[in-house]
XYZ file of C-alpha atoms in Angstrom:
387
model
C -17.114 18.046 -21.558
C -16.072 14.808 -19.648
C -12.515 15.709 -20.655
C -12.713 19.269 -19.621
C -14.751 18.400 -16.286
C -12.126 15.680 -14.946
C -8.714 17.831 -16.255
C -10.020 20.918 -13.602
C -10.927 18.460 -11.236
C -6.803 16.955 -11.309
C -5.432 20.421 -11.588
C -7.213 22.040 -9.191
C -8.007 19.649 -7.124
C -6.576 16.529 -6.774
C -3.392 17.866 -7.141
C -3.395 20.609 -4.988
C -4.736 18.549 -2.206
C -1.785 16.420 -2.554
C 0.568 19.125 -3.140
C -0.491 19.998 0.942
C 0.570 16.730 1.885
C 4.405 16.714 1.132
C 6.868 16.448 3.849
C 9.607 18.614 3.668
C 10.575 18.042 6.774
C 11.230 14.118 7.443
C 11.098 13.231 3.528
C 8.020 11.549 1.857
C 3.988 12.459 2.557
C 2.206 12.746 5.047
C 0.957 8.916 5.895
C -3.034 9.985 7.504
C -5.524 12.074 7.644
C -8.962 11.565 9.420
C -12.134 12.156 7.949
C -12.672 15.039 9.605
C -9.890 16.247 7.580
C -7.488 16.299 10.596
C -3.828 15.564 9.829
C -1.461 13.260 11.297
C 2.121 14.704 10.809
C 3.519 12.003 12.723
C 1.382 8.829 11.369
C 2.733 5.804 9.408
C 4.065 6.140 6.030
C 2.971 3.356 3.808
C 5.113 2.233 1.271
C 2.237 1.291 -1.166
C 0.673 4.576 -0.253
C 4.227 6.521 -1.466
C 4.691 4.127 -4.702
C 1.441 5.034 -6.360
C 2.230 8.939 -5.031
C 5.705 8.374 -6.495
C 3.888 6.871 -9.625
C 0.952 9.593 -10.053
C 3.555 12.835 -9.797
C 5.051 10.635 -12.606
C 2.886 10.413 -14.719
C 1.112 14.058 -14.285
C 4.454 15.504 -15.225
C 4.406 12.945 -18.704
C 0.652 14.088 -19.282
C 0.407 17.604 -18.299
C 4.291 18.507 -18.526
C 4.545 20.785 -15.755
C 8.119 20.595 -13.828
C 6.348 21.109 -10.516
C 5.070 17.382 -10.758
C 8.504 16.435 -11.462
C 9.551 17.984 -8.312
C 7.104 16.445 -6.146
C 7.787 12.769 -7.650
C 11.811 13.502 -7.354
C 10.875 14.000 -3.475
C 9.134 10.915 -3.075
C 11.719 8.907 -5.060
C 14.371 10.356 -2.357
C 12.051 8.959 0.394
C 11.678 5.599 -0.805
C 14.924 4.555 -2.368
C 16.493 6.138 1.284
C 14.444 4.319 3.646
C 11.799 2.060 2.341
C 13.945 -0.419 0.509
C 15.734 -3.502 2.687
C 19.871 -3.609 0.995
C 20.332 -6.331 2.850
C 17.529 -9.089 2.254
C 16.083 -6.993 -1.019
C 12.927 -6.212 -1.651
C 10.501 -2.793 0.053
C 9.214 -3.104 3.426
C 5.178 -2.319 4.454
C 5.202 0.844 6.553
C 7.508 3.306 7.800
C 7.273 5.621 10.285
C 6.607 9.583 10.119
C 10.756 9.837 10.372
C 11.431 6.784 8.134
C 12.439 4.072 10.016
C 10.835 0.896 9.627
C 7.076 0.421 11.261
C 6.216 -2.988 9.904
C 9.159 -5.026 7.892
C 6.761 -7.075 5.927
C 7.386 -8.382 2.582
C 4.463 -8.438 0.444
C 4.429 -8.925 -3.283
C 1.578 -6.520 -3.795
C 3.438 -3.850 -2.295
C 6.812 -5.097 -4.052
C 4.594 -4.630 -7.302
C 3.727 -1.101 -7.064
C 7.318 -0.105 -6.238
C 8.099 -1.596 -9.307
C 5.244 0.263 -11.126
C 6.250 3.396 -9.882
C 10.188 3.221 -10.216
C 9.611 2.282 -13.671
C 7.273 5.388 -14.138
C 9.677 7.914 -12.499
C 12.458 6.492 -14.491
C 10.317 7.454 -17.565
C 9.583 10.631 -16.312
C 13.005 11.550 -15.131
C 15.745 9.225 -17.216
C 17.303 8.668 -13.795
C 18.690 5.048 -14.473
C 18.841 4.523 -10.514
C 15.194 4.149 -10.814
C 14.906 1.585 -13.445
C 17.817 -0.028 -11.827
C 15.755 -0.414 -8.215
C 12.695 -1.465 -10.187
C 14.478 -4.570 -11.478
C 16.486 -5.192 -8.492
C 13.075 -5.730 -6.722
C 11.626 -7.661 -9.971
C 14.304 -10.085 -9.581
C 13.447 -10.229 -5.531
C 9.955 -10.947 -6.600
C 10.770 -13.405 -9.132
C 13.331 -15.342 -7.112
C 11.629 -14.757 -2.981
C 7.956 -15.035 -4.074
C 7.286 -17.515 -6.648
C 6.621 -21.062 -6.212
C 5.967 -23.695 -8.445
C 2.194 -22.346 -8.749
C 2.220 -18.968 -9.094
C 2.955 -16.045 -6.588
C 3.793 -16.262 -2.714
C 2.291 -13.190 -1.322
C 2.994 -12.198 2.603
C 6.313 -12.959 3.779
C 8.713 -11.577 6.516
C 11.501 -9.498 6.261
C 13.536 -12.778 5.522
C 11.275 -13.889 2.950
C 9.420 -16.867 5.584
C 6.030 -16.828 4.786
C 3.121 -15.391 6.996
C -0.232 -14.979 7.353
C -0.951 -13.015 4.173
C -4.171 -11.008 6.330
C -3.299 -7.835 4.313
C -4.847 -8.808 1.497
C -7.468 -11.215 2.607
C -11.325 -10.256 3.123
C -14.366 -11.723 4.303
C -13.612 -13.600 6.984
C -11.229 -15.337 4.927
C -7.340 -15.951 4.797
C -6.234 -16.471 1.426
C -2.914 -18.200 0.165
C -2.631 -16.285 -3.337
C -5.392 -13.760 -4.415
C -6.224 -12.094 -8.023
C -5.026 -8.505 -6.950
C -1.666 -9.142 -6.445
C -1.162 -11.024 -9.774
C -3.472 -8.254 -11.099
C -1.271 -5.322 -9.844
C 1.966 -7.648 -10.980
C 0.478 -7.558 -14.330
C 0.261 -3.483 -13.883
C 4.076 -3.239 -12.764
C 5.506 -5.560 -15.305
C 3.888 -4.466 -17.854
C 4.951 -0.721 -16.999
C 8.639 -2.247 -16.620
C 8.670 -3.891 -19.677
C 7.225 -1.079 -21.685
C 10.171 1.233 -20.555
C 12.941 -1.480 -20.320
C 12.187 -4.087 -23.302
C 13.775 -6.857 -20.877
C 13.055 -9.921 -22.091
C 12.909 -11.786 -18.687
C 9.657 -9.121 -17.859
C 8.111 -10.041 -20.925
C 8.516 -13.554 -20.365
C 6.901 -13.421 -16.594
C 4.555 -10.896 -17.873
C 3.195 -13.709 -20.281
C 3.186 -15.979 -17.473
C 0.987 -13.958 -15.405
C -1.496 -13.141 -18.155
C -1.764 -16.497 -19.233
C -2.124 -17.359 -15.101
C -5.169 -14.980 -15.226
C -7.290 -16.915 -18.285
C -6.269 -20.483 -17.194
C -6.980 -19.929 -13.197
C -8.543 -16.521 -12.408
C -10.995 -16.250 -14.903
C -14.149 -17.967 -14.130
C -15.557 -18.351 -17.739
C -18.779 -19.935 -16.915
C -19.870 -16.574 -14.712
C -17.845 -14.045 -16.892
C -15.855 -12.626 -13.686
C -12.683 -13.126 -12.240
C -12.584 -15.023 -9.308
C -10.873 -13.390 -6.042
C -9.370 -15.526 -3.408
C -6.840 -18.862 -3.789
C -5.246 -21.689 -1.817
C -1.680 -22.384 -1.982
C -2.442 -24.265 -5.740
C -4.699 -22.114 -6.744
C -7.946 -23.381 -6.173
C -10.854 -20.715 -4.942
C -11.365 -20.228 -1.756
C -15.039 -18.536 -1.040
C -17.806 -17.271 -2.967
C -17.325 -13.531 -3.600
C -17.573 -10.946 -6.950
C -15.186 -7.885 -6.609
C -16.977 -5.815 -9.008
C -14.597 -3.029 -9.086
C -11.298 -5.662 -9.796
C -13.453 -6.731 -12.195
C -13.558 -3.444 -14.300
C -10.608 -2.763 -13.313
C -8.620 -5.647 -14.505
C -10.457 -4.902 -17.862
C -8.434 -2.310 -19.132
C -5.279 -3.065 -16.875
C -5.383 -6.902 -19.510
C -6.067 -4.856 -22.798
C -3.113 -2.231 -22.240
C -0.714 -5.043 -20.973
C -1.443 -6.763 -24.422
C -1.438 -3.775 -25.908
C 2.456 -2.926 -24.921
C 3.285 -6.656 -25.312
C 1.342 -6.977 -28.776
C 1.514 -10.820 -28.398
C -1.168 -12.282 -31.292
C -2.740 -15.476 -29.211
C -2.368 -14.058 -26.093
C -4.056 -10.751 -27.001
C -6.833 -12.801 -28.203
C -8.305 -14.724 -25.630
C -7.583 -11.983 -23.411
C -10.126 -9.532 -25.253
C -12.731 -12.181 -25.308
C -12.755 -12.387 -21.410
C -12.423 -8.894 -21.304
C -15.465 -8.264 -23.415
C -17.391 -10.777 -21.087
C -16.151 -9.189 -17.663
C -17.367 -5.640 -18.935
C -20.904 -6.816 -20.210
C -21.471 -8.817 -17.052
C -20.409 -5.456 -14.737
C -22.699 -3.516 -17.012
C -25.196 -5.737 -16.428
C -25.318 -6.800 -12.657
C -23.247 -3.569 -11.281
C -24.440 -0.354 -12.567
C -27.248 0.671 -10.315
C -28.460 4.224 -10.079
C -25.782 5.619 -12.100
C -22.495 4.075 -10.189
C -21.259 0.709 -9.154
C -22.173 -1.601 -6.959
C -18.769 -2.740 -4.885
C -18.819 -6.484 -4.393
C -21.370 -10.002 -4.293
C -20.220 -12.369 -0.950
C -22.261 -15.570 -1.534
C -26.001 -14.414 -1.896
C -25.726 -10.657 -0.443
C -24.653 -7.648 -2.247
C -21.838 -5.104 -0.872
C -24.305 -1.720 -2.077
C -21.267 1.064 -0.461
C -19.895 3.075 -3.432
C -16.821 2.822 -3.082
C -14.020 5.871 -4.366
C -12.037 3.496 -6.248
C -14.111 1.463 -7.875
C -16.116 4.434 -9.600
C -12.725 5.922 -10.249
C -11.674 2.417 -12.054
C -15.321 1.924 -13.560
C -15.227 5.318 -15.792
C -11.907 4.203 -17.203
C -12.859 0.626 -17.702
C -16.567 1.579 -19.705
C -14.821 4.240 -21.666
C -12.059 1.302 -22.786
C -15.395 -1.072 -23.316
C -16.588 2.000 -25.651
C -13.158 2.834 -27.444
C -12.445 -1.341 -28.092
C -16.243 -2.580 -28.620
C -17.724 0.796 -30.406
C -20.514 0.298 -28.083
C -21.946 3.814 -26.570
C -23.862 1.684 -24.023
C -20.512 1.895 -22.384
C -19.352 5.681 -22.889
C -22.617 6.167 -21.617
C -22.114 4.168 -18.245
C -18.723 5.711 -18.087
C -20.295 9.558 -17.919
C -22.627 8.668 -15.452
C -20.853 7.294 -12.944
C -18.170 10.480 -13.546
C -21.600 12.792 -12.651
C -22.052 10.052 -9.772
C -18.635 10.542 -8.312
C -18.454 14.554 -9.072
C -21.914 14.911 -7.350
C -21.163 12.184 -4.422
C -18.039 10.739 -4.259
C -15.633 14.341 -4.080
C -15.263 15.641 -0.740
C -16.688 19.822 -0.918
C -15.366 20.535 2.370
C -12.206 22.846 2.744
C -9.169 20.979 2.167
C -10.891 17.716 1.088
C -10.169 15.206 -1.849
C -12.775 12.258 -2.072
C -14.795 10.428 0.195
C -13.228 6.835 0.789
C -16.960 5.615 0.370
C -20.535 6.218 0.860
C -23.772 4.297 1.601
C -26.538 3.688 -1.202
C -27.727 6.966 0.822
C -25.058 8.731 -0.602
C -24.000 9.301 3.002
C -20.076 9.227 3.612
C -18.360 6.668 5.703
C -17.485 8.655 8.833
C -14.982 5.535 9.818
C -12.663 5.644 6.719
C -9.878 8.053 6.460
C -9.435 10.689 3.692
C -5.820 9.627 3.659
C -4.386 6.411 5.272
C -2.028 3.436 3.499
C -4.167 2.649 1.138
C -6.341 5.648 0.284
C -4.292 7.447 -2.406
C -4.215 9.684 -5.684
C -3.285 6.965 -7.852
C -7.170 5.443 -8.448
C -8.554 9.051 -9.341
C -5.791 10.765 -10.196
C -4.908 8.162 -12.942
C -8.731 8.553 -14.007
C -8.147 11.728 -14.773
C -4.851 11.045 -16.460
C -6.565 8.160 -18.528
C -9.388 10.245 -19.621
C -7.266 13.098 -20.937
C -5.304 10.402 -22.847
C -7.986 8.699 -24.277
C -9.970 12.637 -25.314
C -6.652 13.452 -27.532
């Protein structure tokens, strides 16, 4: 039933909704829509917004094998190899505008991570070797422009001179170096290495998982700890509980294509932890909780986080044989199908809603960062994982 509930609600849903959104005028998607459901044909287009459109279309034509996806992913390729990457100084730019010229010519190695996660998708999906060859064009970028001797650089200019890296940085704090960008590296190398065997990926790939246990990973509380200084040491007091889930199953499938003995390991025993601790603090009237800042707790539901929680409990319940889990992971499906999807004409899914169940009027249906690629690769996990 969970398999047959979440399939109709990509198909005829998710994608459809999506499917409205395409461009065919000035290339791409459409960057914004309100949540009143009112488009923006001449918004922003983000860049991170059209790599994880790029890489859902992807990976709905792998799963579900209609050409039609193909299509839509081949259109948002065009967009992004034509105006969103930077010949000259390398690496993807921020935000384009509705006609694709550049908006904001920021280099961030978050949003350098999901092009590479999606070009290495489409490449799969397509065989077109100019994707694979832009996805490790930027992984060298990354790899040479945003390292240091500690780990990963994270907002620079269009000349690769660092900036204030506010983009990524929450709660009244600015971070150096944060756990989701060497969380979504993991993603996109692990996605490029699984269709390119390069042994240079592999190698960084390692380094970033082995980053995660020996810095990120806060054994004593089981969790993952969220922002950094420039060395790595934590900055603040906060719990992302959906990272937390979410890095769960991102760690098990990057060992899982890397199939590295000792690394694999250790790696499950955090994971194990993290996912018990969630289950335990988190799950609160059948969905997730959204973060912990010092001593108060963040109650919004948030669309991504319940999207990442039913794929990170049904992993839990596939690796630990624990229906505790599979359990958790149904309920907050119901949550999200009852709460969380937008009803209305021409919706998708609420951004978030209070513990009312009461959507956020000020967050957008579509914007930068609101996207297909939390629920629709949900749905695209779940059918996997039901075969």
């Amino acid at each position: 039933m969970l398999k047959t509930e979440i399939q109709n609600e990509l198909e005829n849903h998710i994608l459809p909704f999506w499917d409205s959104l395409c461009d065919y005028e000035r290339g791409g998607f459409y960057g914004f829509m309100d949540n009143g459901l009112k488009l923006d044909k001449d918004a922003p287009k983000g860049v991170i917004l059209h790599s994880r459109i790029l890489w859902f279309y992807s990976n709905c034509y792998l799963v579900l094998g209609k050409k039609e996806y193909l299509e839509k992913a081949s259109h948002c390729f065009d967009f992004l190899k034509k105006y969103c990457v930077d010949r000259e100084n390398g690496g993807v730019y921020w935000l384009m505008n509705a006609d694709g010229t550049v908006n904001d010519s920021m280099k961030h190695t978050y949003c350098q991570a999901f092009f590479v996660y999606a070009m290495s998708s489409y490449y799969d999906a397509s065989g077109d070797k100019e994707a694979l060859d832009l996805a490790m064009s930027v992984f060298e970028t990354i790899e040479t422009r945003c390292v240091d001797d500690v780990a990963y650089l994270e907002a620079q200019s269009r000349e690769f001179k660092l900036i204030e890296n506010d983009a990524l940085s929450e709660n009244g704090l600015m971070a150096d170096k944060t756990m989701n960008t060497v969380l979504h590296l993991i993603e996109a190398y692990t996605e490029l290495y699984r269709v390119s065997k390069n042994e240079r990926v592999l190698e960084r790939l390692k380094f970033q998982l082995n980053l995660t246990y020996d810095k990120i990973y806060d054994k004593d509380g089981s969790k993952l700890l969220v922002f950094f200084d420039k060395d790595m040491n934590v900055i603040g007091d906060i719990h992302s509980y959906g990272h937390d889930i979410e890095a769960t199953w991102l760690l098990d499938r990057a060992c899982d294509i890397i199939g590295d003995a000792e690394i694999t390991e250790k790696i499950s025993e955090m994971n194990e932890k993290i996912a018990a601790n969630i289950a335990e603090i988190a799950f609160k009237d059948g969905s997730i909780l959204n973060e912990r800042e010092n001593d108060k707790i963040n109650t919004w539901r948030i669309w991504w986080v319940q999207a990442e929680s039913v794929v990170g409990f049904l992993n839990a319940a596939q690796r630990y044989n624990n229906s505790e889990y599979k359990e958790i992971a149904q309920s907050v499906w119901n949550y999200i199908k009852e709460s969380i999807v937008d009803k209305r004409q021409g919706g998708e899914w609420y951004s978030q809603v209070d513990e009312n169940n009461v959507p956020a009027s000020f967050k957008a249906t579509v914007d930068p960062w609101k996207c297909p690629y939390h629920n629709g690769r949900m749905c695209l996990e779940v059918i996997k994982r039901s075969e």
